[in-house]
């Protein structure tokens, strides 16, 4: 515990010698493989801070001068994330996905406010990568794999508690409900102007949200609804890694369950992309997860205005159709339906409509998230934050209300 508290204290000075000392103590305390070598010194560490992570501080840690020392990923949780994420649940999810389904990184050790996890030799995708047809195909394949995970296994339900509304709730509904209170607390802080409170109008939002949920329950019923899946819910380009070692398909690159024989090109697509950061993973409609990914096409978290989403960059139907085709074909690989060409086109049209229905939910969830994330900056009256969470929430809330109008609500 002492090591952890000192490590957090020096977090903003991660290039300092003091940070390296505390970090090495932490790595050895949790007994990270290959880091017990007594020849490793704080001065031999190389610490690289990863940009673009909005919830946590993320670092790549290496010791190239000592042969055999693996690179690891250090994650320090953001100060406001406790209001948004259940860390015990997240660790449980990571364990199930990694040990049973061979998806995602292994966790080597945890602190009260962070963890050390497996590092993949890879490059993080960029905004332009999402628009590359080949890469978009790979992402569709990966999402199909994750959506094949049995919700009941992750949620550890019993035969009596299986199913939506019994053993688990849809993440979008659950998150908005649980985050709305903390968001209202942030907007009630003295440094928040009355103009901002009126602009967000969370009481009005709550009424809009419930009206939208009631409408959604009619168009998304048991006969025509979007398939419930275990969803990532945050498939932005920073959480998608492209492996740099071509041709390597290890135990976590392919699903371990029996599947019909498919062309090698299908399996190859699964060896290209690694999905990380399952903090917000939960049961959700498949259409929610895909709609959220499409909205991430509109983001550039490394631009001069990283908090602003550009709706003109949302994928065209041609680009969406390309993604849907990969997604549906690979869903068949993991036990889903195999469609004939005519049926595939009908399924694509149906999926696109379901995504239009669930799209406002992704905007609403991240709007409320942005307000909660702004707490530290609002409390400190920070005029020029590293990331403008209030501005991001404003952009998302505008998107939510705009899309409700487009649906006639």
Coordinates of C-alpha atoms in Angstrom, one line a residue:
X1 CA 0.0 0.0 0.0
X2 CA 2.8 2.4 0.9
X3 CA 4.5 1.8 -2.5
X4 CA 1.2 2.5 -4.3
X5 CA 0.4 5.8 -2.5
X6 CA 3.9 7.1 -3.2
X7 CA 3.6 6.0 -6.8
X8 CA 0.4 7.9 -7.3
X9 CA 1.9 11.0 -5.6
X10 CA 4.7 11.1 -8.2
X11 CA 2.4 10.3 -11.1
X12 CA 2.6 13.7 -12.7
X13 CA 6.4 13.5 -12.4
X14 CA 6.8 10.1 -14.1
X15 CA 10.1 11.2 -15.7
X16 CA 11.7 11.7 -12.3
X17 CA 14.1 9.4 -10.6
X18 CA 11.7 9.1 -7.7
X19 CA 8.9 7.8 -9.9
X20 CA 11.2 5.1 -11.3
X21 CA 12.3 4.0 -7.8
X22 CA 8.6 3.6 -6.6
X23 CA 7.6 2.0 -9.9
X24 CA 10.3 -0.7 -9.7
X25 CA 9.3 -1.4 -6.1
X26 CA 5.7 -1.8 -7.2
X27 CA 6.6 -4.2 -10.1
X28 CA 8.7 -6.4 -7.8
X29 CA 6.0 -6.2 -5.0
X30 CA 3.4 -7.8 -7.3
X31 CA 6.1 -10.2 -8.7
X32 CA 5.7 -9.4 -12.4
X33 CA 7.4 -12.2 -14.4
X34 CA 11.0 -11.4 -15.5
X35 CA 11.1 -8.4 -13.3
X36 CA 12.6 -10.0 -10.2
X37 CA 16.2 -9.8 -11.6
X38 CA 18.3 -7.9 -9.0
X39 CA 20.3 -6.3 -11.8
X40 CA 17.3 -4.2 -12.8
X41 CA 17.8 -0.7 -11.3
X42 CA 15.5 2.4 -11.4
X43 CA 18.0 4.1 -13.7
X44 CA 17.7 1.3 -16.3
X45 CA 13.9 1.7 -16.7
X46 CA 12.4 3.2 -19.7
X47 CA 8.9 4.7 -19.0
X48 CA 6.7 5.9 -21.9
X49 CA 3.4 7.6 -21.2
X50 CA 0.7 6.6 -23.7
X51 CA -1.4 9.5 -24.9
X52 CA -5.1 9.3 -25.8
X53 CA -6.2 7.3 -22.8
X54 CA -9.2 9.3 -21.3
X55 CA -10.0 7.3 -18.1
X56 CA -6.5 6.3 -16.8
X57 CA -2.8 7.1 -17.0
X58 CA -1.2 4.4 -19.1
X59 CA 2.6 3.7 -19.3
X60 CA 4.7 1.2 -21.2
X61 CA 7.6 0.1 -19.0
X62 CA 10.7 -1.7 -20.2
X63 CA 14.3 -2.4 -19.3
X64 CA 16.1 -3.0 -22.6
X65 CA 19.6 -3.3 -20.9
X66 CA 18.6 -6.5 -19.1
X67 CA 18.1 -9.4 -21.5
X68 CA 14.8 -11.3 -21.0
X69 CA 12.9 -8.5 -19.2
X70 CA 9.5 -8.2 -20.9
X71 CA 7.7 -4.9 -21.6
X72 CA 4.7 -4.4 -19.3
X73 CA 1.8 -2.0 -19.3
X74 CA 1.2 0.0 -16.1
X75 CA -2.3 1.4 -15.7
X76 CA -3.1 4.0 -12.9
X77 CA -6.8 4.5 -12.5
X78 CA -8.2 8.1 -13.0
X79 CA -9.3 9.9 -9.9
X80 CA -13.0 10.0 -11.0
X81 CA -13.1 6.5 -12.4
X82 CA -14.4 5.0 -9.2
X83 CA -17.8 6.7 -9.8
X84 CA -17.9 5.1 -13.2
X85 CA -16.3 1.6 -13.0
X86 CA -16.4 -1.3 -10.7
X87 CA -12.8 -2.4 -10.6
X88 CA -13.5 -5.8 -9.0
X89 CA -16.0 -6.5 -11.8
X90 CA -13.5 -5.3 -14.4
X91 CA -10.8 -7.7 -13.1
X92 CA -13.3 -10.5 -13.1
X93 CA -14.2 -9.8 -16.7
X94 CA -10.5 -9.7 -17.7
X95 CA -9.9 -13.0 -16.0
X96 CA -12.8 -14.8 -17.6
X97 CA -12.1 -13.4 -21.1
X98 CA -8.4 -14.2 -20.9
X99 CA -8.6 -17.6 -19.2
X100 CA -11.7 -19.1 -20.8
X101 CA -11.9 -17.3 -24.2
X102 CA -8.3 -16.2 -24.7
X103 CA -9.4 -12.6 -25.4
X104 CA -7.6 -9.6 -24.0
X105 CA -4.5 -9.1 -21.9
X106 CA -3.4 -11.1 -18.8
X107 CA -3.2 -9.2 -15.6
X108 CA 0.0 -9.8 -13.7
X109 CA -0.8 -7.9 -10.5
X110 CA -3.1 -5.3 -9.1
X111 CA -2.8 -2.3 -6.7
X112 CA -5.7 -0.6 -5.0
X113 CA -5.5 2.1 -7.6
X114 CA -3.9 0.4 -10.6
X115 CA -2.5 -2.7 -12.2
X116 CA 0.2 -4.2 -14.3
X117 CA -0.8 -6.2 -17.4
X118 CA 0.5 -7.9 -20.5
X119 CA 2.0 -5.8 -23.3
X120 CA 1.5 -6.7 -26.9
X121 CA 4.0 -5.9 -29.6
X122 CA 1.7 -3.7 -31.6
X123 CA 0.9 -0.2 -32.7
X124 CA -2.2 1.7 -31.6
X125 CA -4.6 2.4 -34.5
X126 CA -5.1 6.0 -35.7
X127 CA -8.3 7.8 -36.7
X128 CA -7.4 7.2 -40.4
X129 CA -6.9 3.5 -39.8
X130 CA -10.5 3.0 -38.9
X131 CA -11.4 4.2 -42.4
X132 CA -9.1 1.6 -44.1
X133 CA -11.3 -1.1 -45.5
X134 CA -8.9 -3.9 -44.6
X135 CA -8.5 -2.7 -41.0
X136 CA -12.3 -2.1 -40.7
X137 CA -12.8 -5.7 -41.8
X138 CA -10.4 -6.9 -39.1
X139 CA -12.2 -4.9 -36.5
X140 CA -15.6 -6.4 -37.6
X141 CA -14.1 -9.9 -37.2
X142 CA -12.8 -9.1 -33.7
X143 CA -16.1 -7.7 -32.6
X144 CA -17.9 -10.8 -33.8
X145 CA -15.5 -12.9 -31.8
X146 CA -16.2 -10.9 -28.6
X147 CA -19.9 -11.0 -29.2
X148 CA -19.8 -14.8 -29.3
X149 CA -18.8 -14.8 -25.6
X150 CA -21.6 -16.3 -23.4
X151 CA -23.0 -13.5 -21.2
X152 CA -24.1 -16.0 -18.6
X153 CA -20.5 -17.3 -18.2
X154 CA -19.1 -13.8 -17.6
X155 CA -22.0 -12.8 -15.3
X156 CA -21.8 -16.1 -13.5
X157 CA -25.6 -16.5 -13.4
X158 CA -27.4 -19.6 -12.2
X159 CA -30.2 -21.5 -14.1
X160 CA -32.7 -19.5 -12.0
X161 CA -31.1 -16.1 -12.7
X162 CA -30.2 -16.3 -16.4
X163 CA -31.3 -13.6 -18.8
X164 CA -31.9 -9.9 -19.1
X165 CA -33.6 -8.4 -16.2
X166 CA -32.7 -11.4 -13.9
X167 CA -29.0 -12.1 -13.9
X168 CA -27.9 -9.0 -15.7
X169 CA -29.0 -5.6 -17.1
X170 CA -28.2 -3.9 -20.4
X171 CA -25.1 -1.8 -19.7
X172 CA -26.3 1.3 -21.5
X173 CA -29.4 1.5 -19.2
X174 CA -27.5 0.6 -16.1
X175 CA -24.7 3.1 -16.7
X176 CA -26.9 6.1 -17.4
X177 CA -29.0 5.3 -14.3
X178 CA -25.9 4.9 -12.0
X179 CA -23.9 7.8 -13.5
X180 CA -26.6 10.4 -13.5
X181 CA -26.4 11.1 -9.8
X182 CA -22.6 11.7 -9.8
X183 CA -23.1 13.9 -12.9
X184 CA -25.7 16.1 -11.1
X185 CA -23.2 16.4 -8.2
X186 CA -20.5 17.7 -10.6
X187 CA -22.8 20.3 -12.2
X188 CA -23.9 21.4 -8.7
X189 CA -20.4 22.5 -7.8
X190 CA -19.9 26.2 -7.2
X191 CA -17.5 26.7 -10.1
X192 CA -20.0 25.5 -12.6
X193 CA -21.9 28.4 -14.2
X194 CA -25.7 28.5 -14.3
X195 CA -25.4 28.7 -18.1
X196 CA -23.7 25.2 -18.3
X197 CA -26.3 23.7 -15.9
X198 CA -29.1 25.0 -18.1
X199 CA -27.4 23.8 -21.3
X200 CA -27.1 20.3 -20.0
X201 CA -30.5 20.4 -18.2
X202 CA -30.0 16.9 -16.6
X203 CA -33.6 16.9 -15.3
X204 CA -34.8 17.4 -18.8
X205 CA -32.3 14.8 -20.1
X206 CA -33.7 12.3 -17.6
X207 CA -37.2 12.8 -19.1
X208 CA -35.9 12.5 -22.6
X209 CA -33.9 9.4 -21.8
X210 CA -37.0 7.6 -20.3
X211 CA -39.2 8.6 -23.2
X212 CA -36.5 7.3 -25.6
X213 CA -36.2 4.0 -23.6
X214 CA -40.0 3.5 -23.7
X215 CA -40.0 4.1 -27.5
X216 CA -37.0 1.7 -27.9
X217 CA -38.8 -1.0 -26.0
X218 CA -41.4 -1.0 -28.7
X219 CA -39.1 -1.1 -31.7
X220 CA -36.6 -3.5 -30.0
X221 CA -38.9 -6.2 -28.8
X222 CA -38.1 -9.9 -28.5
X223 CA -39.0 -10.5 -32.1
X224 CA -37.1 -7.7 -33.8
X225 CA -34.6 -6.6 -31.2
X226 CA -30.9 -6.4 -31.5
X227 CA -29.1 -9.5 -30.3
X228 CA -27.9 -9.2 -26.7
X229 CA -24.2 -9.9 -26.5
X230 CA -21.2 -9.3 -24.2
X231 CA -20.0 -6.0 -25.6
X232 CA -16.8 -4.0 -25.3
X233 CA -18.7 -0.6 -25.4
X234 CA -15.6 1.5 -26.0
X235 CA -14.1 0.3 -29.4
X236 CA -12.3 3.6 -30.1
X237 CA -9.1 3.5 -32.1
X238 CA -6.9 3.9 -28.9
X239 CA -8.3 0.6 -27.6
X240 CA -7.5 -1.3 -30.9
X241 CA -4.0 -2.5 -31.4
X242 CA -2.5 -3.8 -34.7
X243 CA 0.0 -6.6 -34.1
X244 CA 3.4 -5.8 -35.5
X245 CA 4.6 -9.5 -35.8
X246 CA 2.9 -10.8 -38.9
X247 CA 1.8 -14.4 -39.1
X248 CA 1.8 -15.0 -35.4
X249 CA -1.5 -16.5 -34.1
X250 CA -1.1 -17.5 -30.5
X251 CA -3.6 -18.9 -28.0
X252 CA -5.4 -15.5 -27.5
X253 CA -5.8 -14.7 -31.2
X254 CA -8.4 -17.3 -32.0
X255 CA -11.5 -18.5 -30.2
X256 CA -10.9 -21.9 -28.5
X257 CA -14.4 -23.3 -29.3
X258 CA -15.1 -25.7 -32.1
X259 CA -16.1 -24.0 -35.3
X260 CA -16.8 -25.0 -38.9
X261 CA -14.0 -25.0 -41.4
X262 CA -13.6 -21.5 -43.0
X263 CA -11.1 -20.0 -45.3
X264 CA -7.7 -19.2 -43.8
X265 CA -8.4 -15.5 -44.6
X266 CA -11.1 -15.6 -42.0
X267 CA -8.7 -16.8 -39.3
X268 CA -6.0 -14.4 -40.5
X269 CA -8.3 -11.5 -39.9
X270 CA -8.4 -12.5 -36.2
X271 CA -4.6 -12.4 -36.0
X272 CA -4.2 -8.8 -36.9
X273 CA -6.1 -6.8 -34.2
X274 CA -6.0 -7.0 -30.4
X275 CA -8.7 -5.4 -28.3
X276 CA -7.8 -3.9 -24.9
X277 CA -9.4 -1.8 -22.1
X278 CA -12.4 -3.8 -21.1
X279 CA -13.3 -1.3 -18.3
X280 CA -16.8 -0.6 -19.7
X281 CA -17.5 -4.1 -21.1
X282 CA -20.9 -5.4 -20.2
X283 CA -24.0 -7.0 -21.7
X284 CA -25.5 -4.8 -24.3
X285 CA -27.3 -5.0 -27.7
X286 CA -24.8 -5.8 -30.5
X287 CA -26.1 -2.7 -32.2
X288 CA -25.1 -0.5 -29.3
X289 CA -21.5 -1.7 -29.5
X290 CA -21.3 -1.3 -33.3
X291 CA -23.0 2.2 -33.2
X292 CA -20.5 3.3 -30.6
X293 CA -17.6 2.1 -32.8
X294 CA -19.0 4.1 -35.7
X295 CA -19.3 7.3 -33.6
X296 CA -15.6 6.8 -32.8
X297 CA -14.8 7.3 -36.4
X298 CA -15.8 10.9 -35.7
X299 CA -13.2 11.4 -33.0
X300 CA -9.5 12.4 -33.1
X301 CA -8.2 12.4 -29.5
X302 CA -4.8 13.6 -30.7
X303 CA -6.0 16.7 -32.5
X304 CA -5.9 20.3 -31.3
X305 CA -9.6 19.8 -30.2
X306 CA -9.6 16.2 -29.0
X307 CA -13.0 16.6 -27.2
X308 CA -15.0 17.4 -30.4
X309 CA -16.5 14.7 -32.5
X310 CA -17.1 15.6 -36.2
X311 CA -20.4 14.0 -37.4
X312 CA -19.3 14.4 -41.1
X313 CA -16.7 11.7 -40.4
X314 CA -19.3 9.1 -39.4
X315 CA -19.0 6.2 -41.8
X316 CA -21.1 6.2 -45.0
X317 CA -23.5 3.3 -45.7
X318 CA -20.9 1.8 -48.0
X319 CA -18.4 1.8 -45.2
X320 CA -20.9 0.5 -42.7
X321 CA -22.0 -2.3 -45.1
X322 CA -18.3 -3.3 -45.5
X323 CA -18.1 -3.6 -41.7
X324 CA -21.4 -5.4 -41.4
X325 CA -20.3 -8.0 -44.0
X326 CA -17.2 -8.9 -42.0
X327 CA -19.1 -8.9 -38.7
X328 CA -21.8 -11.2 -40.0
X329 CA -19.4 -13.6 -41.8
X330 CA -17.3 -14.0 -38.7
X331 CA -20.3 -14.3 -36.5
X332 CA -21.0 -17.5 -38.4
X333 CA -17.4 -18.6 -37.7
X334 CA -18.3 -18.5 -34.0
X335 CA -21.6 -20.3 -34.2
X336 CA -23.9 -17.7 -35.6
X337 CA -26.1 -18.0 -38.7
X338 CA -24.7 -18.6 -42.2
X339 CA -26.5 -16.4 -44.7
X340 CA -27.0 -16.8 -48.4
X341 CA -26.3 -13.7 -50.4
X342 CA -29.9 -12.5 -50.5
X343 CA -30.4 -13.1 -46.8
X344 CA -27.2 -11.4 -46.0
X345 CA -28.4 -8.2 -47.7
X346 CA -31.6 -8.3 -45.7
X347 CA -29.6 -8.9 -42.5
X348 CA -27.4 -5.9 -43.3
X349 CA -30.4 -3.7 -43.7
X350 CA -31.9 -4.9 -40.5
X351 CA -28.7 -4.4 -38.6
X352 CA -28.3 -0.9 -40.0
X353 CA -31.8 0.1 -38.8
X354 CA -31.1 -1.4 -35.3
X355 CA -27.9 0.6 -35.1
X356 CA -29.8 3.8 -35.9
X357 CA -32.2 3.0 -33.1
X358 CA -29.5 2.4 -30.5
X359 CA -27.2 5.2 -31.6
X360 CA -28.6 7.9 -29.3
X361 CA -28.0 5.6 -26.3
X362 CA -24.2 5.7 -27.0
X363 CA -24.3 9.5 -27.2
X364 CA -26.2 9.7 -23.9
X365 CA -24.0 7.3 -22.0
X366 CA -20.8 9.1 -22.9
X367 CA -22.4 12.5 -22.3
X368 CA -23.0 11.6 -18.7
X369 CA -19.6 9.9 -18.5
X370 CA -17.9 13.1 -19.6
X371 CA -19.6 15.2 -16.9
X372 CA -18.5 12.7 -14.2
X373 CA -15.0 12.6 -15.5
X374 CA -14.8 16.4 -15.3
X375 CA -15.1 16.4 -11.5
X376 CA -11.4 16.9 -10.7
X377 CA -11.0 19.8 -13.2
X378 CA -14.2 21.4 -12.0
X379 CA -13.3 21.1 -8.3
X380 CA -9.9 22.5 -9.1
X381 CA -11.3 25.2 -11.3
X382 CA -8.9 24.3 -14.0
X383 CA -9.3 26.7 -16.9
X384 CA -7.3 24.8 -19.5
X385 CA -7.6 21.0 -18.7
X386 CA -5.6 18.4 -20.5
X387 CA -8.8 17.1 -21.9
X388 CA -12.0 19.1 -21.9
X389 CA -14.5 16.6 -20.5
X390 CA -17.3 19.2 -20.2
X391 CA -16.8 20.1 -23.9
X392 CA -16.8 16.4 -24.8
X393 CA -20.0 15.9 -22.8
X394 CA -21.5 18.9 -24.5
X395 CA -20.7 17.4 -27.9
X396 CA -22.2 14.1 -27.0
X397 CA -25.3 15.6 -25.5
X398 CA -25.9 17.6 -28.6
X399 CA -25.6 14.4 -30.6
X400 CA -28.1 12.6 -28.3
X401 CA -30.7 15.3 -28.7
X402 CA -30.0 15.7 -32.5
X403 CA -30.5 12.0 -33.1
X404 CA -33.7 11.9 -31.0
X405 CA -35.1 14.5 -33.4
X406 CA -34.0 12.4 -36.4
X407 CA -36.0 9.5 -34.9
X408 CA -39.0 11.7 -34.5
X409 CA -38.8 11.7 -30.7

